[in-house]
Tab-separated table of C-alpha atoms and ligand atoms in Angstrom:
chain	number	residue	atom	x	y	z
A	54	UNK	CA	116.693	178.038	2.361
A	55	UNK	CA	117.440	181.634	1.391
A	56	UNK	CA	114.304	183.706	1.148
A	57	UNK	CA	113.260	187.324	1.399
A	58	UNK	CA	112.876	187.843	5.107
A	59	UNK	CA	114.138	191.390	5.667
A	60	UNK	CA	111.976	194.432	5.108
A	61	UNK	CA	113.305	197.988	5.030
A	62	UNK	CA	110.923	200.916	5.320
A	63	UNK	CA	111.991	204.500	4.588
A	64	UNK	CA	109.671	207.506	4.841
A	65	UNK	CA	109.446	209.633	1.711
A	66	UNK	CA	110.895	213.167	1.918
A	67	UNK	CA	110.434	212.842	5.646
A	68	UNK	CA	110.852	216.329	7.148
A	69	UNK	CA	109.224	217.951	4.108
A	70	UNK	CA	106.265	215.547	4.162
A	71	UNK	CA	105.662	216.153	7.863
A	72	UNK	CA	105.591	219.903	7.205
A	73	UNK	CA	103.127	219.337	4.386
A	74	UNK	CA	100.996	217.201	6.671
A	75	UNK	CA	100.815	219.929	9.299
A	76	UNK	CA	100.511	222.793	6.789
A	77	UNK	CA	98.015	221.711	4.127
A	78	UNK	CA	98.706	224.913	2.176
A	79	UNK	CA	102.242	223.625	1.520
A	80	UNK	CA	101.087	220.380	-0.135
A	81	UNK	CA	101.834	219.760	-3.803
A	82	UNK	CA	104.345	222.609	-3.963
A	83	UNK	CA	108.121	222.873	-3.849
A	84	UNK	CA	109.013	222.895	-0.156
A	85	UNK	CA	112.518	223.108	1.251
A	86	UNK	CA	113.180	222.367	4.924
A	87	UNK	CA	116.338	223.661	6.585
A	88	UNK	CA	116.087	227.404	7.017
A	89	UNK	CA	115.874	230.686	5.129
A	90	UNK	CA	117.208	230.939	1.553
A	91	UNK	CA	119.755	233.600	2.535
A	92	UNK	CA	121.081	231.600	5.487
A	93	UNK	CA	124.275	229.587	5.557
A	94	UNK	CA	122.648	226.236	6.344
A	95	UNK	CA	122.019	223.265	4.056
A	96	UNK	CA	118.838	221.599	2.833
A	97	UNK	CA	117.705	218.925	5.311
A	98	UNK	CA	114.831	217.637	3.213
A	99	UNK	CA	112.791	218.800	0.242
A	100	UNK	CA	109.515	217.796	-1.351
A	101	UNK	CA	109.547	215.824	-4.582
A	102	UNK	CA	108.233	218.958	-6.334
A	103	UNK	CA	111.458	220.765	-5.314
A	104	UNK	CA	113.588	217.791	-6.398
A	105	UNK	CA	112.328	218.259	-9.933
A	106	UNK	CA	114.350	221.481	-9.983
A	107	UNK	CA	117.500	219.675	-8.862
A	108	UNK	CA	117.289	220.538	-5.179
A	109	UNK	CA	118.842	217.829	-2.958
A	110	UNK	CA	119.443	217.199	0.739
A	111	UNK	CA	122.818	218.492	1.925
A	112	UNK	CA	122.896	221.266	-0.694
A	113	UNK	CA	123.660	224.824	0.534
A	114	UNK	CA	120.460	226.799	1.060
A	115	UNK	CA	121.582	229.540	-1.326
A	116	UNK	CA	122.158	227.094	-4.143
A	117	UNK	CA	118.701	225.584	-3.538
A	118	UNK	CA	117.175	229.064	-3.693
A	119	UNK	CA	118.867	229.688	-7.052
A	120	UNK	CA	117.538	226.429	-8.487
A	121	UNK	CA	114.066	226.846	-7.095
A	122	UNK	CA	113.409	230.495	-6.187
A	123	UNK	CA	109.635	230.052	-5.892
A	124	UNK	CA	109.960	227.326	-3.218
A	125	UNK	CA	108.576	227.680	0.280
A	126	UNK	CA	111.343	227.605	2.883
A	127	UNK	CA	110.539	226.117	6.297
A	128	UNK	CA	112.882	226.113	9.298
A	129	UNK	CA	112.364	222.534	10.523
A	130	UNK	CA	110.921	221.288	13.822
A	131	UNK	CA	113.025	218.415	15.218
A	132	UNK	CA	110.677	217.609	18.085
A	133	UNK	CA	107.830	217.027	15.644
A	134	UNK	CA	109.876	214.670	13.447
A	135	UNK	CA	110.992	212.738	16.524
A	136	UNK	CA	107.409	212.472	17.654
A	137	UNK	CA	106.299	210.983	14.330
A	138	UNK	CA	109.350	208.734	14.334
A	139	UNK	CA	108.200	207.340	17.696
A	140	UNK	CA	104.716	206.809	16.255
A	141	UNK	CA	106.241	204.997	13.300
A	142	UNK	CA	108.145	202.709	15.667
A	143	UNK	CA	104.943	201.940	17.606
A	144	UNK	CA	103.110	201.237	14.377
A	145	UNK	CA	105.818	198.858	13.169
A	146	UNK	CA	105.817	197.033	16.501
A	147	UNK	CA	102.167	196.255	15.768
A	148	UNK	CA	103.422	194.072	12.877
A	149	UNK	CA	106.392	192.373	14.521
A	150	UNK	CA	108.525	192.895	17.643
A	151	UNK	CA	111.676	192.473	15.524
A	152	UNK	CA	112.109	196.117	14.540
A	153	UNK	CA	115.354	198.110	14.399
A	154	UNK	CA	115.022	201.869	13.868
A	155	UNK	CA	118.084	202.658	11.746
A	156	UNK	CA	117.534	206.432	11.687
A	157	UNK	CA	114.773	208.911	12.406
A	158	UNK	CA	112.751	207.812	9.367
A	159	UNK	CA	113.812	204.282	8.496
A	160	UNK	CA	113.596	200.854	10.040
A	161	UNK	CA	114.422	197.221	9.391
A	162	UNK	CA	111.965	194.445	10.163
A	163	UNK	CA	113.072	190.837	10.507
A	164	UNK	CA	110.290	188.633	9.155
A	165	UNK	CA	112.051	185.312	9.814
A	166	UNK	CA	109.471	182.594	10.119
A	167	UNK	CA	107.256	183.738	7.257
A	168	UNK	CA	105.683	180.768	5.548
A	169	UNK	CA	105.541	181.690	1.889
A	170	UNK	CA	107.080	184.168	-0.502
A	171	UNK	CA	103.882	186.270	-0.771
A	172	UNK	CA	103.662	186.958	2.931
A	173	UNK	CA	106.305	189.723	3.130
A	174	UNK	CA	104.652	191.460	0.176
A	175	UNK	CA	101.208	191.361	1.784
A	176	UNK	CA	102.725	192.593	5.002
A	177	UNK	CA	104.484	195.445	3.181
A	178	UNK	CA	101.219	196.505	1.567
A	179	UNK	CA	99.414	196.462	4.913
A	180	UNK	CA	102.236	198.404	6.503
A	181	UNK	CA	102.205	201.077	3.811
A	182	UNK	CA	98.424	201.402	4.174
A	183	UNK	CA	98.750	201.840	7.952
A	184	UNK	CA	101.435	204.481	7.548
A	185	UNK	CA	99.187	206.318	5.145
A	186	UNK	CA	96.030	206.008	7.253
A	187	UNK	CA	97.466	206.454	10.720
A	188	UNK	CA	100.330	208.870	10.107
A	189	UNK	CA	99.054	210.543	6.937
A	190	UNK	CA	102.426	209.967	5.228
A	191	UNK	CA	103.908	207.728	2.562
A	192	UNK	CA	106.854	205.366	2.812
A	193	UNK	CA	108.859	203.215	0.441
A	194	UNK	CA	109.566	199.595	1.232
A	195	UNK	CA	112.228	197.144	0.107
A	196	UNK	CA	112.057	193.394	0.669
A	197	UNK	CA	115.135	191.220	0.323
A	198	UNK	CA	117.147	188.395	1.806
A	199	UNK	CA	119.447	190.680	3.800
A	200	UNK	CA	119.691	194.203	5.238
A	201	UNK	CA	121.902	195.737	2.556
A	202	UNK	CA	119.675	194.562	-0.290
A	203	UNK	CA	116.479	195.568	1.506
A	204	UNK	CA	117.791	199.104	2.051
A	205	UNK	CA	118.923	199.359	-1.525
A	206	UNK	CA	115.535	198.078	-2.736
A	207	UNK	CA	113.515	200.592	-0.718
A	208	UNK	CA	115.315	203.399	-2.525
A	209	UNK	CA	114.710	202.141	-6.060
A	210	UNK	CA	111.096	203.212	-6.593
A	211	UNK	CA	110.634	206.244	-4.373
A	212	UNK	CA	108.209	207.744	-3.483
A	213	UNK	CA	105.525	205.322	-2.269
A	214	UNK	CA	107.452	202.373	-3.720
A	215	UNK	CA	107.493	198.674	-3.010
A	216	UNK	CA	110.455	196.761	-4.438
A	217	UNK	CA	111.127	193.058	-4.052
A	218	UNK	CA	114.634	191.801	-4.739
A	219	UNK	CA	115.416	188.445	-6.375
A	220	UNK	CA	116.565	185.678	-3.996
A	221	UNK	CA	118.819	183.691	-6.275
A	222	UNK	CA	122.527	184.594	-5.897
A	223	UNK	CA	123.199	184.817	-9.643
A	224	UNK	CA	120.104	186.964	-10.213
A	225	UNK	CA	121.165	189.289	-7.390
A	226	UNK	CA	124.646	189.604	-8.829
A	227	UNK	CA	123.374	190.635	-12.248
A	228	UNK	CA	120.769	192.929	-10.700
A	229	UNK	CA	123.505	194.812	-8.841
A	230	UNK	CA	126.098	194.864	-11.636
A	231	UNK	CA	124.893	197.965	-13.571
A	232	UNK	CA	124.258	200.115	-10.465
A	233	UNK	CA	126.766	202.852	-9.553
A	234	UNK	CA	129.132	202.074	-6.672
A	235	UNK	CA	127.632	204.754	-4.400
A	236	UNK	CA	124.575	202.488	-4.071
A	237	UNK	CA	126.669	200.218	-1.856
A	238	UNK	CA	126.028	200.835	1.809
A	239	UNK	CA	128.908	202.782	3.331
A	240	UNK	CA	130.344	204.124	0.074
A	241	UNK	CA	130.338	207.872	0.739
A	242	UNK	CA	131.715	210.681	-1.379
A	243	UNK	CA	135.362	210.054	-0.380
A	244	UNK	CA	135.371	206.301	-0.994
A	245	UNK	CA	133.482	206.849	-4.225
A	246	UNK	CA	136.102	209.343	-5.452
A	247	UNK	CA	138.958	207.017	-4.519
A	248	UNK	CA	137.379	204.038	-6.258
A	249	UNK	CA	136.623	206.171	-9.319
A	250	UNK	CA	140.325	207.043	-9.488
A	251	UNK	CA	141.050	203.328	-9.831
A	252	UNK	CA	138.410	202.868	-12.510
A	253	UNK	CA	135.619	201.363	-10.433
A	254	UNK	CA	132.346	202.898	-11.638
A	255	UNK	CA	129.677	200.219	-11.333
A	256	UNK	CA	129.039	197.514	-8.755
A	257	UNK	CA	129.883	195.077	-11.572
A	258	UNK	CA	133.417	196.517	-11.619
A	259	UNK	CA	133.735	195.671	-7.909
A	260	UNK	CA	132.391	192.156	-8.503
A	261	UNK	CA	135.041	191.572	-11.154
A	262	UNK	CA	137.782	192.711	-8.762
A	263	UNK	CA	139.064	190.675	-5.813
A	264	UNK	CA	138.894	190.982	-2.016
A	265	UNK	CA	142.704	191.272	-1.951
A	266	UNK	CA	142.806	194.190	-4.387
A	267	UNK	CA	139.988	196.059	-2.633
A	268	UNK	CA	141.737	195.456	0.701
A	269	UNK	CA	144.875	197.104	-0.635
A	270	UNK	CA	142.873	200.191	-1.561
A	271	UNK	CA	140.596	200.481	1.464
A	272	UNK	CA	142.191	198.449	4.249
A	273	UNK	CA	141.601	194.826	5.043
A	274	UNK	CA	138.196	194.789	6.735
A	275	UNK	CA	136.599	197.486	4.566
A	276	UNK	CA	137.913	195.979	1.319
A	277	UNK	CA	136.619	192.485	2.058
A	278	UNK	CA	133.316	193.856	3.257
A	279	UNK	CA	132.878	195.883	0.077
A	280	UNK	CA	133.572	192.799	-2.046
A	281	UNK	CA	130.884	190.864	-0.146
A	282	UNK	CA	128.323	193.655	-0.461
A	283	UNK	CA	129.026	193.996	-4.200
A	284	UNK	CA	127.883	190.375	-4.506
A	285	UNK	CA	124.771	191.128	-2.473
A	286	UNK	CA	126.021	189.228	0.586
A	287	UNK	CA	125.466	190.762	4.024
A	288	UNK	CA	125.524	188.878	7.319
A	289	UNK	CA	124.265	191.611	9.621
A	290	UNK	CA	121.290	190.863	11.837
A	291	UNK	CA	118.410	193.164	12.682
A	292	UNK	CA	119.079	194.518	16.171
A	293	UNK	CA	115.689	194.837	17.727
A	294	UNK	CA	114.953	195.974	21.279
A	295	UNK	CA	112.923	193.895	23.667
A	296	UNK	CA	109.588	195.706	23.625
A	297	UNK	CA	109.019	196.311	27.312
A	298	UNK	CA	108.488	200.042	27.394
A	299	UNK	CA	109.768	202.139	30.282
A	300	UNK	CA	106.911	204.488	29.596
A	301	UNK	CA	103.448	204.045	28.245
A	302	UNK	CA	101.222	206.688	26.743
A	303	UNK	CA	98.126	207.261	24.686
A	304	UNK	CA	97.148	210.371	22.849
A	305	UNK	CA	94.426	211.529	20.561
A	306	UNK	CA	94.301	214.264	17.947
A	307	UNK	CA	90.918	215.967	17.706
A	308	UNK	CA	89.361	215.914	14.244
A	309	UNK	CA	88.585	219.599	14.921
A	310	UNK	CA	90.364	221.715	17.539
A	311	UNK	CA	88.577	221.286	20.847
A	312	UNK	CA	87.648	224.443	22.770
A	313	UNK	CA	85.350	222.689	25.250
A	314	UNK	CA	87.560	221.920	28.240
A	315	UNK	CA	84.999	219.660	29.896
A	316	UNK	CA	84.994	217.514	26.791
A	317	UNK	CA	88.798	217.597	26.650
A	318	UNK	CA	88.883	216.396	30.252
A	319	UNK	CA	86.597	213.474	29.366
A	320	UNK	CA	88.946	212.486	26.553
A	321	UNK	CA	91.893	212.710	28.920
A	322	UNK	CA	90.174	210.477	31.472
A	323	UNK	CA	89.403	207.926	28.815
A	324	UNK	CA	93.043	207.827	27.695
A	325	UNK	CA	94.012	207.537	31.338
A	326	UNK	CA	91.830	204.455	31.789
A	327	UNK	CA	93.289	202.877	28.666
A	328	UNK	CA	96.802	203.393	30.006
A	329	UNK	CA	95.748	201.963	33.388
A	330	UNK	CA	94.261	198.870	31.751
A	331	UNK	CA	97.419	198.338	29.726
A	332	UNK	CA	99.610	198.639	32.818
A	333	UNK	CA	97.512	196.069	34.632
A	334	UNK	CA	97.562	193.695	31.684
A	335	UNK	CA	101.360	193.862	31.759
A	336	UNK	CA	101.364	193.450	35.549
A	337	UNK	CA	103.381	196.628	35.996
A	338	UNK	CA	103.215	199.763	38.118
A	339	UNK	CA	104.066	203.362	37.272
A	340	UNK	CA	106.082	205.869	39.304
A	341	UNK	CA	105.115	209.025	37.410
A	342	UNK	CA	102.230	210.361	35.327
A	343	UNK	CA	102.176	213.035	32.661
A	344	UNK	CA	99.768	214.809	30.407
A	345	UNK	CA	100.497	216.336	27.051
A	346	UNK	CA	98.566	219.132	25.422
A	347	UNK	CA	99.003	220.602	21.998
A	348	UNK	CA	97.245	223.890	21.326
A	349	UNK	CA	95.815	224.919	17.961
A	350	UNK	CA	98.988	226.920	17.227
A	351	UNK	CA	101.062	223.707	17.754
A	352	UNK	CA	102.508	224.922	21.029
A	353	UNK	CA	102.986	221.687	22.967
A	354	UNK	CA	103.360	221.284	26.699
A	355	UNK	CA	103.780	218.333	29.009
A	356	UNK	CA	103.294	218.350	32.773
A	357	UNK	CA	104.239	215.514	35.038
A	358	UNK	CA	104.037	214.425	38.650
A	359	UNK	CA	105.375	211.538	40.704
A	360	UNK	CA	103.119	208.706	41.822
A	361	UNK	CA	104.022	207.476	45.275
A	362	UNK	CA	103.703	204.659	45.903
A	363	UNK	CA	103.943	203.245	42.386
A	364	UNK	CA	100.513	202.317	41.109
A	365	UNK	CA	98.326	200.908	38.357
A	366	UNK	CA	95.045	201.947	39.903
A	367	UNK	CA	92.586	203.883	37.763
A	368	UNK	CA	91.494	205.938	40.762
A	369	UNK	CA	95.011	207.208	41.418
A	370	UNK	CA	95.825	207.731	37.742
A	371	UNK	CA	92.586	209.645	37.158
A	372	UNK	CA	93.263	211.850	40.161
A	373	UNK	CA	96.749	212.596	38.803
A	374	UNK	CA	95.350	213.379	35.345
A	375	UNK	CA	92.748	215.703	36.857
A	376	UNK	CA	95.300	217.509	39.006
A	377	UNK	CA	97.675	217.979	36.095
A	378	UNK	CA	94.874	219.168	33.844
A	379	UNK	CA	93.584	221.604	36.500
A	380	UNK	CA	96.968	223.306	36.573
A	381	UNK	CA	97.425	224.091	32.865
A	382	UNK	CA	96.335	227.008	30.723
A	383	UNK	CA	92.952	226.462	29.069
A	384	UNK	CA	92.424	229.627	27.068
A	385	UNK	CA	93.431	228.293	23.636
A	386	UNK	CA	91.680	225.425	21.849
A	387	UNK	CA	93.359	222.027	21.876
A	388	UNK	CA	94.537	220.069	18.907
A	389	UNK	CA	95.779	217.030	20.798
A	390	UNK	CA	95.581	215.622	24.284
A	391	UNK	CA	97.545	212.751	25.798
A	392	UNK	CA	98.126	210.887	29.016
A	393	UNK	CA	101.063	208.706	29.923
A	394	UNK	CA	102.980	207.074	32.713
A	395	UNK	CA	106.686	206.450	33.197
A	396	UNK	CA	109.193	205.110	35.747
A	397	UNK	CA	107.513	201.769	35.268
A	398	UNK	CA	108.475	198.771	37.396
A	399	UNK	CA	107.375	195.156	37.421
A	400	UNK	CA	104.686	194.388	39.989
A	401	UNK	CA	106.928	191.777	41.611
A	402	UNK	CA	109.864	194.189	41.929
A	403	UNK	CA	107.645	196.798	43.596
A	404	UNK	CA	106.369	194.363	46.198
A	405	UNK	CA	109.832	193.321	47.280
A	406	UNK	CA	111.107	196.921	47.485
A	407	UNK	CA	110.355	198.738	50.745
A	408	UNK	CA	107.637	201.331	50.185
A	409	UNK	CA	109.415	204.244	51.837
A	410	UNK	CA	106.531	206.575	51.371
A	411	UNK	CA	104.100	204.253	53.090
A	412	UNK	CA	106.398	203.716	56.040
A	413	UNK	CA	106.287	207.457	56.702
A	414	UNK	CA	102.536	207.363	57.295
A	415	UNK	CA	101.262	207.116	60.826
A	416	UNK	CA	100.048	203.647	61.520
A	417	UNK	CA	96.323	204.232	61.093
A	418	UNK	CA	96.723	205.988	57.755
A	419	UNK	CA	99.153	203.378	56.636
A	420	UNK	CA	96.511	200.791	57.279
A	421	UNK	CA	93.909	202.846	55.445
A	422	UNK	CA	96.205	203.391	52.490
A	423	UNK	CA	96.737	199.655	52.307
A	424	UNK	CA	93.012	198.996	52.431
A	425	UNK	CA	92.298	201.619	49.788
A	426	UNK	CA	94.896	200.054	47.496
A	427	UNK	CA	93.303	196.625	47.940
A	428	UNK	CA	89.845	198.062	47.196
A	429	UNK	CA	91.189	199.851	44.095
A	430	UNK	CA	92.810	196.692	42.846
A	431	UNK	CA	89.667	194.598	43.141
A	432	UNK	CA	87.517	197.329	41.520
A	433	UNK	CA	90.000	197.729	38.650
A	434	UNK	CA	90.053	193.970	38.171
A	435	UNK	CA	86.261	193.897	37.910
A	436	UNK	CA	86.249	196.798	35.440
A	437	UNK	CA	88.962	195.183	33.318
A	438	UNK	CA	87.020	191.921	33.192
A	439	UNK	CA	83.811	193.671	32.177
A	440	UNK	CA	85.642	195.622	29.484
A	441	UNK	CA	87.241	192.467	28.180
A	442	UNK	CA	83.824	190.823	27.880
A	443	UNK	CA	81.729	193.730	26.684
A	444	UNK	CA	84.165	196.163	25.103
A	445	UNK	CA	85.745	199.441	26.143
A	446	UNK	CA	82.584	201.510	26.404
A	447	UNK	CA	80.818	199.408	28.990
A	448	UNK	CA	81.994	201.444	31.961
A	449	UNK	CA	83.061	205.041	32.203
A	450	UNK	CA	83.861	206.706	35.433
A	451	UNK	CA	82.208	210.086	36.020
B	761	LIG	N1	118.364	214.778	6.895
B	761	LIG	C1	119.083	215.925	7.253
B	761	LIG	N2	120.223	216.260	6.561
B	761	LIG	C2	120.673	215.492	5.532
B	761	LIG	C3	119.961	214.327	5.160
B	761	LIG	C4	118.795	214.004	5.857
B	761	LIG	O1	118.670	216.613	8.189
B	761	LIG	N3	121.777	215.844	4.862
B	761	LIG	C5	117.082	214.491	7.596
B	761	LIG	C6	115.942	215.091	6.810
B	761	LIG	C7	115.290	213.938	6.115
B	761	LIG	C8	115.563	212.800	7.060
B	761	LIG	O2	116.830	213.087	7.682
B	761	LIG	O3	113.905	214.180	5.872
B	761	LIG	C9	115.641	211.455	6.366
B	761	LIG	O4	116.692	211.431	5.422
B	761	LIG	P1	116.538	210.725	4.031
B	761	LIG	O5	117.903	210.604	3.458
B	761	LIG	O6	115.744	209.480	4.177
B	761	LIG	O7	115.759	211.796	3.121
B	761	LIG	P2	114.238	212.107	2.932
B	761	LIG	O8	113.372	211.266	3.801
B	761	LIG	O9	114.024	213.587	3.095
B	761	LIG	O10	113.967	211.770	1.404
B	761	LIG	P3	113.808	210.356	0.653
B	761	LIG	O11	112.399	210.347	0.136
B	761	LIG	O12	114.804	210.366	-0.436
B	761	LIG	O13	114.040	209.274	1.670
B	762	LIG	CA1	113.565	208.988	3.913
């Protein structure tokens, strides 16, 4: 049976909204991200307040400044958008493993297996609430029977929209008919202009054409594909990644900037233990550890070190976190602190690989290292079991 099993989520005014999140004084005003008004660049993103004046993504900066001279112009911070994009991906994986990030701010979810028609809608509402609560941003969602229709739907009621497409083929066809042809996925400015020249204005015009005619205009594959899409038919599958991460990290943003470095260190150690517990649950070992600090002025640094031999022991991870933290500047207050591990291998793979580092130890130390590792493992196991029974706060190491 055909049913609505694909969900498309697209963040609203993404770069502009992230800037407004980080700069509260820029909220509710016209904000243009992409550079200075006198520069040669184009608008990357703009707030909905700026859109009211006709400003659009891709427009030359100077033109935007003419339309909306009172706007605030921000340069754009790629690393920050990528960071939030990664958080979005993590958040979506909490709903289903079948997630494909289609660009920095949009993703498809395959909900195959849902039991009733209401389920995707409830899920979409929960997902929007999480994005709002956890990321502080809004997104628009489309739900449909395939990827093309879901993407189209998410765009229909922006911002903060939720649009559900019909499932019945005839209803879909009439839904699409009045929309302009540029709504079809893959119809860019050039294709649009060419099709306009031949009198195709609405998707209905394409529906009334034929695959043969469209193939003559656009080439065989593209023409047939366009004809299918115009009828709301799309066979593509969501390409999700198996969710075994090569790195694992946890971070926390302080509700108020933290100037007390002892307290910051406690937070770091706590994150470190959470990462350790997760590694052990997955029966994996890490080959490197890193910390991440963001200062109150948003300057962000990461420092990392190798872990040899690979480990999942809290004792070793905590020592690494402490060493890394000892070595960084602590004059400015912190906005965020994080701990993570990378170069992760499966426990079984690590056992079968020769531990070069260990073989370099003199015999006695080698023995001691082995004993220490065994002691660590049994202590960690006991701690994990206690935490599982009594919750995370039962044991904290000093
Ligand atoms: N982007 C860009 N240059 C463009 C278009 C987009 O750098 N010409 C970047 C900035 C956008 C982000 O990609 O914030 C996502 O693109 P979208 O097309 O989804 O646009 P927005 O998220 O800004 O707005 P909307 O609310 O319409 O999705
Ligand atoms: Ca977007």
